CSV table of C-alpha atoms in Angstrom, one decimal:
chain,number,residue,atom,x,y,z
G,1,UNK,CA,0.0,0.0,0.0
G,2,UNK,CA,1.3,3.5,-0.9
G,3,UNK,CA,2.7,5.7,1.8
G,4,UNK,CA,2.0,9.1,0.4
G,5,UNK,CA,2.6,11.9,2.9
G,6,UNK,CA,4.3,15.2,3.8
G,7,UNK,CA,7.2,16.2,6.0
G,8,UNK,CA,6.3,16.8,9.7
G,9,UNK,CA,3.1,15.9,11.5
G,10,UNK,CA,2.2,13.9,14.6
G,11,UNK,CA,0.3,10.7,15.6
G,12,UNK,CA,-2.1,11.6,18.4
G,13,UNK,CA,-4.6,9.1,19.9
G,14,UNK,CA,-7.3,9.0,17.3
G,15,UNK,CA,-10.3,8.0,19.4
G,16,UNK,CA,-12.1,6.8,16.3
G,17,UNK,CA,-12.9,3.4,17.8
G,18,UNK,CA,-15.7,5.0,19.9
G,19,UNK,CA,-17.9,5.7,16.9
G,20,UNK,CA,-16.5,4.3,13.7
G,21,UNK,CA,-18.6,1.1,13.8
G,22,UNK,CA,-21.8,3.0,14.5
G,23,UNK,CA,-23.9,3.4,11.3
G,24,UNK,CA,-25.4,6.8,10.5
G,25,UNK,CA,-28.7,7.4,12.3
G,26,UNK,CA,-31.1,10.1,11.3
G,27,UNK,CA,-32.3,12.5,14.0
G,28,UNK,CA,-35.6,14.3,13.9
G,29,UNK,CA,-35.5,17.6,15.8
G,30,UNK,CA,-38.0,18.1,18.6
G,31,UNK,CA,-37.7,21.8,19.4
G,32,UNK,CA,-37.3,25.0,17.4
G,33,UNK,CA,-34.8,25.2,14.5
G,34,UNK,CA,-32.3,28.1,14.4
G,35,UNK,CA,-30.7,29.1,11.1
G,36,UNK,CA,-27.8,31.5,11.6
G,37,UNK,CA,-27.4,33.8,8.5
G,38,UNK,CA,-23.6,33.4,8.7
G,39,UNK,CA,-22.9,29.7,8.1
G,40,UNK,CA,-20.2,30.3,5.5
G,41,UNK,CA,-17.2,32.5,4.7
G,42,UNK,CA,-18.4,35.8,3.2
G,43,UNK,CA,-21.5,38.0,3.5
G,44,UNK,CA,-24.3,36.8,5.7
G,45,UNK,CA,-27.3,35.6,3.8
G,46,UNK,CA,-30.4,37.9,3.6
G,47,UNK,CA,-33.6,36.6,5.1
G,48,UNK,CA,-36.6,36.4,2.6
G,49,UNK,CA,-39.1,35.3,5.3
G,50,UNK,CA,-40.6,37.2,8.2
G,51,UNK,CA,-42.2,36.4,11.6
G,52,UNK,CA,-45.5,34.6,11.2
G,53,UNK,CA,-44.6,33.0,7.8
G,54,UNK,CA,-45.2,29.3,7.3
G,55,UNK,CA,-42.4,27.5,5.7
G,56,UNK,CA,-41.9,24.0,4.2
G,57,UNK,CA,-38.8,21.8,4.3
G,58,UNK,CA,-36.7,22.6,1.2
G,59,UNK,CA,-38.0,26.2,1.0
G,60,UNK,CA,-35.3,28.9,0.6
G,61,UNK,CA,-35.5,31.2,3.6
G,62,UNK,CA,-32.4,33.3,3.1
G,63,UNK,CA,-30.7,34.2,-0.2
G,64,UNK,CA,-27.0,34.9,-0.9
G,65,UNK,CA,-26.1,38.6,-0.2
G,66,UNK,CA,-23.1,38.8,-2.5
G,67,UNK,CA,-20.8,36.8,-4.6
G,68,UNK,CA,-19.1,35.2,-1.6
G,69,UNK,CA,-22.2,34.1,0.2
G,70,UNK,CA,-24.7,31.2,0.2
G,71,UNK,CA,-28.4,30.7,0.5
G,72,UNK,CA,-30.1,28.8,3.4
G,73,UNK,CA,-33.0,26.4,3.3
G,74,UNK,CA,-35.6,25.4,5.9
G,75,UNK,CA,-35.1,21.8,7.0
G,76,UNK,CA,-38.5,21.3,8.6
G,77,UNK,CA,-42.0,22.7,8.1
G,78,UNK,CA,-43.3,25.2,10.6
G,79,UNK,CA,-43.8,28.9,11.4
G,80,UNK,CA,-41.1,31.6,11.6
G,81,UNK,CA,-41.1,32.7,15.2
G,82,UNK,CA,-38.5,35.4,14.9
G,83,UNK,CA,-35.6,36.8,12.9
G,84,UNK,CA,-33.2,37.8,15.7
G,85,UNK,CA,-29.7,37.4,17.1
G,86,UNK,CA,-29.0,33.9,18.5
G,87,UNK,CA,-25.9,32.4,20.1
G,88,UNK,CA,-23.7,30.1,17.9
G,89,UNK,CA,-20.9,27.7,18.8
G,90,UNK,CA,-18.3,30.5,18.7
G,91,UNK,CA,-20.1,32.3,21.5
G,92,UNK,CA,-21.1,35.2,19.1
G,93,UNK,CA,-24.7,36.4,18.7
G,94,UNK,CA,-25.5,36.0,15.1
G,95,UNK,CA,-28.7,37.2,13.3
G,96,UNK,CA,-30.8,34.0,12.8
G,97,UNK,CA,-34.1,32.8,11.5
G,98,UNK,CA,-36.0,30.8,14.2
G,99,UNK,CA,-38.6,28.3,12.9
G,100,UNK,CA,-41.1,26.6,15.2
G,101,UNK,CA,-41.1,22.9,14.1
G,102,UNK,CA,-44.7,21.7,13.5
G,103,UNK,CA,-43.6,18.0,13.5
G,104,UNK,CA,-45.2,17.4,10.1
G,105,UNK,CA,-42.0,17.7,8.0
G,106,UNK,CA,-44.0,18.8,5.0
G,107,UNK,CA,-41.8,19.4,1.9
G,108,UNK,CA,-42.1,21.7,-1.0
G,109,UNK,CA,-43.2,20.4,-4.4
G,110,UNK,CA,-39.7,19.5,-5.7
G,111,UNK,CA,-39.0,20.8,-9.2
G,112,UNK,CA,-38.3,18.2,-11.9
G,113,UNK,CA,-34.6,17.4,-12.2
G,114,UNK,CA,-33.1,17.8,-15.6
G,115,UNK,CA,-31.0,14.9,-16.8
G,116,UNK,CA,-27.3,15.4,-16.1
G,117,UNK,CA,-26.3,14.9,-19.7
G,118,UNK,CA,-28.5,18.0,-20.7
G,119,UNK,CA,-26.8,20.4,-18.4
G,120,UNK,CA,-23.9,22.6,-19.5
G,121,UNK,CA,-21.1,23.8,-17.2
G,122,UNK,CA,-22.7,27.1,-16.2
G,123,UNK,CA,-26.0,25.3,-15.3
G,124,UNK,CA,-24.2,22.8,-13.1
G,125,UNK,CA,-22.3,25.5,-11.2
G,126,UNK,CA,-25.5,27.5,-10.8
G,127,UNK,CA,-27.3,24.5,-9.3
G,128,UNK,CA,-24.5,24.0,-6.8
G,129,UNK,CA,-24.6,27.7,-6.0
G,130,UNK,CA,-28.3,27.8,-5.5
G,131,UNK,CA,-28.2,24.6,-3.3
G,132,UNK,CA,-26.2,26.6,-0.7
G,133,UNK,CA,-23.3,24.1,-0.7
G,134,UNK,CA,-20.2,25.3,1.3
G,135,UNK,CA,-17.0,23.5,2.4
G,136,UNK,CA,-18.4,21.2,5.1
G,137,UNK,CA,-15.0,20.2,6.5
G,138,UNK,CA,-15.1,23.4,8.6
G,139,UNK,CA,-14.0,26.2,6.3
G,140,UNK,CA,-17.4,27.1,5.0
G,141,UNK,CA,-16.2,28.5,1.7
G,142,UNK,CA,-18.9,28.6,-1.0
G,143,UNK,CA,-18.3,25.6,-3.2
G,144,UNK,CA,-19.4,27.1,-6.5
G,145,UNK,CA,-16.5,29.6,-6.2
G,146,UNK,CA,-14.0,26.7,-5.9
G,147,UNK,CA,-15.5,25.1,-8.9
G,148,UNK,CA,-15.2,28.4,-10.9
G,149,UNK,CA,-11.5,29.2,-11.3
G,150,UNK,CA,-10.4,31.8,-13.8
G,151,UNK,CA,-8.7,29.2,-16.0
G,152,UNK,CA,-10.7,25.9,-15.6
G,153,UNK,CA,-8.6,24.3,-18.4
G,154,UNK,CA,-5.5,24.4,-16.1
G,155,UNK,CA,-7.1,22.3,-13.4
G,156,UNK,CA,-5.4,18.9,-13.5
G,157,UNK,CA,-6.8,17.3,-10.3
G,158,UNK,CA,-10.1,17.3,-8.5
G,159,UNK,CA,-9.2,15.8,-5.1
G,160,UNK,CA,-11.7,14.5,-2.6
G,161,UNK,CA,-10.4,14.8,0.9
G,162,UNK,CA,-11.2,11.4,2.4
G,163,UNK,CA,-8.4,11.6,5.0
G,164,UNK,CA,-10.5,12.6,8.0
G,165,UNK,CA,-7.3,12.9,10.0
G,166,UNK,CA,-8.8,14.8,13.0
G,167,UNK,CA,-9.0,12.5,16.0
G,168,UNK,CA,-12.4,11.2,17.1
G,169,UNK,CA,-14.2,12.2,13.9
G,170,UNK,CA,-15.8,9.4,11.9
G,171,UNK,CA,-18.6,11.0,9.9
G,172,UNK,CA,-16.7,11.0,6.6
G,173,UNK,CA,-15.7,7.3,7.2
G,174,UNK,CA,-19.3,6.3,7.6
G,175,UNK,CA,-20.3,8.3,4.5
G,176,UNK,CA,-17.7,6.5,2.5
G,177,UNK,CA,-18.9,3.1,3.6
G,178,UNK,CA,-22.6,3.8,3.4
G,179,UNK,CA,-22.9,6.1,0.4
G,180,UNK,CA,-19.9,5.5,-1.8
G,181,UNK,CA,-21.9,5.6,-5.0
G,182,UNK,CA,-23.0,9.2,-4.2
G,183,UNK,CA,-19.5,10.1,-3.4
G,184,UNK,CA,-18.2,8.9,-6.8
G,185,UNK,CA,-21.2,10.5,-8.6
G,186,UNK,CA,-20.4,13.8,-6.9
G,187,UNK,CA,-16.8,13.5,-8.0
G,188,UNK,CA,-17.9,12.8,-11.6
G,189,UNK,CA,-20.1,15.9,-11.5
G,190,UNK,CA,-17.0,18.0,-10.4
G,191,UNK,CA,-14.8,16.4,-13.1
G,192,UNK,CA,-17.3,17.3,-15.8
G,193,UNK,CA,-16.6,20.9,-15.1
G,194,UNK,CA,-12.9,20.5,-16.0
G,195,UNK,CA,-12.0,18.9,-19.3
G,196,UNK,CA,-8.4,18.1,-18.4
G,197,UNK,CA,-8.8,17.0,-14.8
G,198,UNK,CA,-8.5,13.6,-13.2
G,199,UNK,CA,-10.1,12.7,-9.9
G,200,UNK,CA,-8.3,11.5,-6.8
G,201,UNK,CA,-10.0,9.9,-3.8
G,202,UNK,CA,-7.3,10.5,-1.1
G,203,UNK,CA,-7.9,8.2,1.9
G,204,UNK,CA,-5.7,7.6,4.9
G,205,UNK,CA,-4.5,4.0,5.1
G,206,UNK,CA,-6.1,3.4,8.5
G,207,UNK,CA,-9.3,3.0,6.5
G,208,UNK,CA,-8.5,-0.1,4.4
G,209,UNK,CA,-12.1,-1.1,4.1
G,210,UNK,CA,-12.9,2.3,2.4
G,211,UNK,CA,-9.9,2.0,0.1
G,212,UNK,CA,-10.9,-1.4,-1.0
G,213,UNK,CA,-14.6,-0.4,-1.5
G,214,UNK,CA,-13.8,2.7,-3.5
G,215,UNK,CA,-11.2,0.9,-5.6
G,216,UNK,CA,-13.8,-1.7,-6.4
G,217,UNK,CA,-16.4,0.8,-7.5
G,218,UNK,CA,-13.9,2.9,-9.6
G,219,UNK,CA,-12.0,0.0,-11.3
G,220,UNK,CA,-13.6,0.9,-14.6
G,221,UNK,CA,-13.3,4.6,-14.2
G,222,UNK,CA,-10.3,5.8,-16.3
G,223,UNK,CA,-10.3,9.3,-14.8
G,224,UNK,CA,-10.6,8.4,-11.1
G,225,UNK,CA,-7.8,7.1,-8.9
G,226,UNK,CA,-7.9,6.0,-5.2
G,227,UNK,CA,-4.7,6.9,-3.4
G,228,UNK,CA,-3.8,5.6,0.1
G,229,UNK,CA,-2.1,8.2,2.2
G,230,UNK,CA,0.0,7.6,5.3
G,231,UNK,CA,-2.0,7.9,8.5
G,232,UNK,CA,-0.7,11.1,10.1
G,233,UNK,CA,-2.1,14.3,11.4
G,234,UNK,CA,-2.8,16.8,9.7
G,235,UNK,CA,-2.9,14.7,6.5
G,236,UNK,CA,-6.3,16.2,5.6
G,237,UNK,CA,-5.0,19.8,5.7
G,238,UNK,CA,-5.4,21.2,2.2
G,239,UNK,CA,-1.8,22.1,1.5
G,240,UNK,CA,-0.5,18.8,3.0
G,241,UNK,CA,-3.1,16.8,1.2
G,242,UNK,CA,-2.2,18.3,-2.2
G,243,UNK,CA,1.4,17.6,-1.6
G,244,UNK,CA,0.8,14.0,-0.5
G,245,UNK,CA,-1.5,13.3,-3.4
G,246,UNK,CA,0.2,15.1,-6.3
G,247,UNK,CA,3.7,16.2,-5.1
G,248,UNK,CA,2.8,19.8,-5.7
G,249,UNK,CA,3.7,22.4,-3.1
G,250,UNK,CA,1.5,25.4,-2.2
G,251,UNK,CA,2.1,28.4,0.0
G,252,UNK,CA,-0.4,30.4,2.0
G,253,UNK,CA,-0.3,33.1,-0.7
G,254,UNK,CA,-1.6,30.7,-3.3
G,255,UNK,CA,-4.9,28.9,-3.9
G,256,UNK,CA,-5.1,25.2,-4.8
G,257,UNK,CA,-6.2,26.3,-8.3
G,258,UNK,CA,-2.8,28.0,-8.7
G,259,UNK,CA,-1.2,24.5,-8.8
G,260,UNK,CA,-4.0,22.9,-10.8
G,261,UNK,CA,-6.0,21.4,-8.0
G,262,UNK,CA,-9.5,21.7,-6.6
G,263,UNK,CA,-10.1,20.1,-3.1
G,264,UNK,CA,-13.4,19.3,-1.5
G,265,UNK,CA,-14.3,17.0,1.5
G,266,UNK,CA,-16.5,13.9,1.5
G,267,UNK,CA,-19.7,15.5,2.7
G,268,UNK,CA,-19.4,18.4,0.3
G,269,UNK,CA,-18.9,16.1,-2.7
G,270,UNK,CA,-22.0,14.1,-1.7
G,271,UNK,CA,-23.9,17.3,-1.4
G,272,UNK,CA,-22.9,18.1,-5.0
G,273,UNK,CA,-24.5,14.8,-6.1
G,274,UNK,CA,-27.6,15.6,-4.1
G,275,UNK,CA,-28.0,19.0,-5.7
G,276,UNK,CA,-27.1,18.2,-9.4
G,277,UNK,CA,-28.4,14.7,-9.7
G,278,UNK,CA,-31.3,14.6,-7.2
G,279,UNK,CA,-32.3,18.3,-7.1
G,280,UNK,CA,-31.9,18.7,-3.3
G,281,UNK,CA,-30.3,21.7,-1.6
G,282,UNK,CA,-28.0,21.4,1.4
G,283,UNK,CA,-30.4,20.6,4.3
G,284,UNK,CA,-28.5,17.9,6.3
G,285,UNK,CA,-25.1,17.1,7.5
G,286,UNK,CA,-23.4,14.2,9.4
G,287,UNK,CA,-22.3,15.0,13.0
G,288,UNK,CA,-20.1,12.7,15.1
G,289,UNK,CA,-21.2,12.9,18.8
G,290,UNK,CA,-18.4,11.2,20.8
G,291,UNK,CA,-16.0,11.3,23.7
G,292,UNK,CA,-15.6,9.4,26.9
G,293,UNK,CA,-18.3,11.4,28.6
G,294,UNK,CA,-21.0,10.2,26.1
G,295,UNK,CA,-23.0,7.1,26.8
G,296,UNK,CA,-23.5,6.0,23.2
G,297,UNK,CA,-21.1,7.7,20.7
G,298,UNK,CA,-22.7,7.8,17.3
G,299,UNK,CA,-22.9,9.4,13.9
G,300,UNK,CA,-26.1,11.3,13.2
G,301,UNK,CA,-27.7,12.6,10.1
G,302,UNK,CA,-28.8,16.0,11.4
G,303,UNK,CA,-31.2,18.6,9.9
G,304,UNK,CA,-29.3,21.9,9.9
G,305,UNK,CA,-30.6,24.1,12.6
G,306,UNK,CA,-31.1,21.3,15.2
G,307,UNK,CA,-30.1,22.1,18.8
G,308,UNK,CA,-26.9,20.5,20.2
G,309,UNK,CA,-28.8,19.5,23.4
G,310,UNK,CA,-31.0,17.2,21.2
G,311,UNK,CA,-27.9,15.5,19.8
G,312,UNK,CA,-26.6,14.8,23.3
G,313,UNK,CA,-30.0,13.3,24.2
G,314,UNK,CA,-30.0,11.1,21.1
G,315,UNK,CA,-26.5,9.8,22.1
G,316,UNK,CA,-27.9,8.6,25.5
G,317,UNK,CA,-26.8,11.7,27.4
G,318,UNK,CA,-23.7,12.0,29.6
G,319,UNK,CA,-22.5,9.0,31.5
G,320,UNK,CA,-20.3,11.4,33.4
G,321,UNK,CA,-20.4,15.2,33.5
G,322,UNK,CA,-18.0,16.5,30.8
G,323,UNK,CA,-15.2,18.8,31.9
G,324,UNK,CA,-14.6,19.9,28.3
G,325,UNK,CA,-17.0,20.1,25.3
G,326,UNK,CA,-15.4,20.8,21.9
G,327,UNK,CA,-17.2,21.7,18.7
G,328,UNK,CA,-15.2,19.8,16.1
G,329,UNK,CA,-12.1,17.7,16.9
G,330,UNK,CA,-9.5,18.1,19.7
G,331,UNK,CA,-6.8,19.5,17.4
G,332,UNK,CA,-8.6,22.3,15.5
G,333,UNK,CA,-12.0,22.4,17.1
G,334,UNK,CA,-12.8,25.0,19.8
G,335,UNK,CA,-14.2,24.7,23.3
G,336,UNK,CA,-17.8,25.7,23.9
G,337,UNK,CA,-19.6,26.8,27.1
G,338,UNK,CA,-23.2,26.5,26.0
G,339,UNK,CA,-25.0,23.6,24.3
G,340,UNK,CA,-28.0,25.7,23.5
G,341,UNK,CA,-26.7,26.4,20.0
G,342,UNK,CA,-27.7,25.1,16.6
G,343,UNK,CA,-25.9,22.8,14.2
G,344,UNK,CA,-24.8,24.6,11.0
G,345,UNK,CA,-23.4,23.6,7.6
G,346,UNK,CA,-19.9,23.4,9.1
G,347,UNK,CA,-20.8,21.4,12.3
G,348,UNK,CA,-18.7,18.3,12.0
G,349,UNK,CA,-18.6,16.9,15.6
G,350,UNK,CA,-19.5,17.4,19.2
G,351,UNK,CA,-16.7,16.0,21.5
G,352,UNK,CA,-17.4,15.6,25.2
G,353,UNK,CA,-14.4,14.8,27.5
G,354,UNK,CA,-14.1,13.9,31.2
G,355,UNK,CA,-10.7,15.5,31.4
G,356,UNK,CA,-9.3,18.8,30.2
G,357,UNK,CA,-5.6,18.1,29.8
G,358,UNK,CA,-4.9,21.5,28.2
G,359,UNK,CA,-6.2,23.5,31.1
G,360,UNK,CA,-4.2,21.4,33.5
G,361,UNK,CA,-1.0,22.2,31.8
G,362,UNK,CA,1.5,24.7,33.3
G,363,UNK,CA,3.5,26.4,30.6
G,364,UNK,CA,7.2,26.9,31.2
G,365,UNK,CA,10.1,28.5,29.3
G,366,UNK,CA,11.2,27.1,26.0
G,367,UNK,CA,14.0,24.5,26.3
G,368,UNK,CA,15.1,24.8,22.7
G,369,UNK,CA,14.5,21.1,22.0
G,370,UNK,CA,13.3,21.6,18.4
G,371,UNK,CA,10.4,19.3,18.6
G,372,UNK,CA,8.0,21.9,17.3
G,373,UNK,CA,10.1,22.5,14.2
G,374,UNK,CA,10.2,18.7,13.6
G,375,UNK,CA,6.5,18.4,13.9
G,376,UNK,CA,5.5,21.5,11.9
G,377,UNK,CA,4.0,20.6,8.5
G,378,UNK,CA,4.3,24.2,7.4
G,379,UNK,CA,8.1,24.0,7.8
G,380,UNK,CA,8.4,27.1,10.0
G,381,UNK,CA,9.9,27.6,13.5
G,382,UNK,CA,6.9,27.8,15.9
G,383,UNK,CA,8.8,28.8,19.0
G,384,UNK,CA,10.3,31.9,17.2
G,385,UNK,CA,6.9,32.8,15.7
G,386,UNK,CA,5.3,32.5,19.2
G,387,UNK,CA,8.0,34.8,20.6
G,388,UNK,CA,7.4,37.4,17.9
G,389,UNK,CA,3.6,37.2,18.4
G,390,UNK,CA,3.9,37.6,22.2
G,391,UNK,CA,6.0,40.7,21.7
G,392,UNK,CA,3.8,42.1,18.9
G,393,UNK,CA,6.7,42.1,16.5
G,394,UNK,CA,4.6,42.0,13.4
G,395,UNK,CA,7.4,42.7,11.0
G,396,UNK,CA,9.6,39.8,12.3
G,397,UNK,CA,6.5,37.5,12.4
G,398,UNK,CA,5.7,38.0,8.7
G,399,UNK,CA,9.4,38.0,7.6
G,400,UNK,CA,9.8,34.6,9.3
G,401,UNK,CA,6.9,33.1,7.4
G,402,UNK,CA,4.3,33.3,10.1
G,403,UNK,CA,1.5,33.3,7.6
G,404,UNK,CA,2.6,29.8,6.5
G,405,UNK,CA,1.2,28.3,9.8
G,406,UNK,CA,-1.9,26.2,9.1
G,407,UNK,CA,-3.0,26.4,12.8
G,408,UNK,CA,-3.0,22.6,13.0
G,409,UNK,CA,-1.9,22.4,16.6
G,410,UNK,CA,1.1,20.0,16.1
G,411,UNK,CA,3.6,22.3,17.8
G,412,UNK,CA,1.5,22.8,20.9
G,413,UNK,CA,0.8,19.0,21.1
G,414,UNK,CA,4.5,18.0,21.1
G,415,UNK,CA,5.9,20.9,23.2
G,416,UNK,CA,7.4,19.5,26.4
G,417,UNK,CA,7.3,23.0,27.9
G,418,UNK,CA,3.5,23.0,27.3
G,419,UNK,CA,3.6,26.4,25.6
G,420,UNK,CA,0.4,27.5,23.8
G,421,UNK,CA,2.3,28.0,20.6
G,422,UNK,CA,-0.6,27.5,18.1
G,423,UNK,CA,-2.9,29.8,20.0
G,424,UNK,CA,-0.4,32.7,20.1
G,425,UNK,CA,0.5,32.3,16.5
G,426,UNK,CA,-3.1,32.1,15.5
G,427,UNK,CA,-3.9,35.4,17.2
G,428,UNK,CA,-1.1,37.1,15.3
G,429,UNK,CA,-2.2,35.6,12.0
G,430,UNK,CA,-5.7,36.9,12.5
G,431,UNK,CA,-4.4,40.4,13.1
G,432,UNK,CA,-2.4,40.2,9.8
G,433,UNK,CA,-5.3,38.8,7.8
G,434,UNK,CA,-7.6,41.6,9.1
G,435,UNK,CA,-5.0,44.2,8.0
G,436,UNK,CA,-4.9,42.7,4.6
G,437,UNK,CA,-8.7,42.9,4.3
G,438,UNK,CA,-8.6,46.6,5.1
């Protein structure tokens, strides 16, 4: 089996055994559904419903407010209770549409789907745009923009990120096992947009069953290859994935399209199939609810807008009160203090732990061991960048390639001095990115 990989990286405990053998189970929401208007990078969507309106599942309730934006659809039938600020997982109050679920789950009269063979390139991209599909691996970048580079003829590879390298997460793994035909179909739709491109299904080699299944289903596909990547974190990071799968290097100042690549994750590619082939907008996502504090870790098919409390109940509740709750995985997710928040297009996991190892750490002075440099997939010197960031030396930070950090957390993980390297560097990067926007 191939050992395609990148330089650096780590091997944390993956925790996937808790939920990887649990088939996806659909959850029907019980309470109100909350749809934040900012579920994507770019301009918040604009509501097109008002308090008192009755909506149906599949009805557009907010439209894109600019080029970099995405529409939002109701996932249940019911009545709009309010359009008001509601708290989201980041702790921010975001303008949201609140729908009172009537429990009937009545759907719109779905329009007739045109045969795929009759659609031209622009029509396919517009369908993906109107479906509200964004990067569901966490970034939330509108997918139609990724599929619309300035020079589509220069795209050589359409890569499906099947690595799922983040510990504890198993939603993509279950999708690959349970809906591989839709995954391959979504990849074919993407490939049809680029006349010179080949498809790559890039899977970490700790998922041999997925590799075998996908190879079996693509054995007659001349333009699709299944590549086994070495299991290592952060193998699924975009830059590292492109290098491992194609050997092409990319810096923070470039986009994947600049090296002839387009990258989307599993759930996003399946959503492309659902939109173009089945005529369904983005209304669901798979969420892994796991951790040693959860009674029954599982993978749930969740209607976007469902409250996190309901997912905990569906997983049997807590067997022990969690000390730490993380939205996402332990490496790149973030701690949350309130479960009364909705799932969104980018909600990948809810991780509940009985120990908070990070808070218990006592940082000390750097011992110059070099472990952070060895582990860094961005090939920078994290200890130096953290020093520059702590002293607000922006010029030195940028000069020493601080913007090449992908915020993966490897340096903090391996640091024997327990320094919060990633967190400090991340703060400085945010400052620099904000200045660039201005």
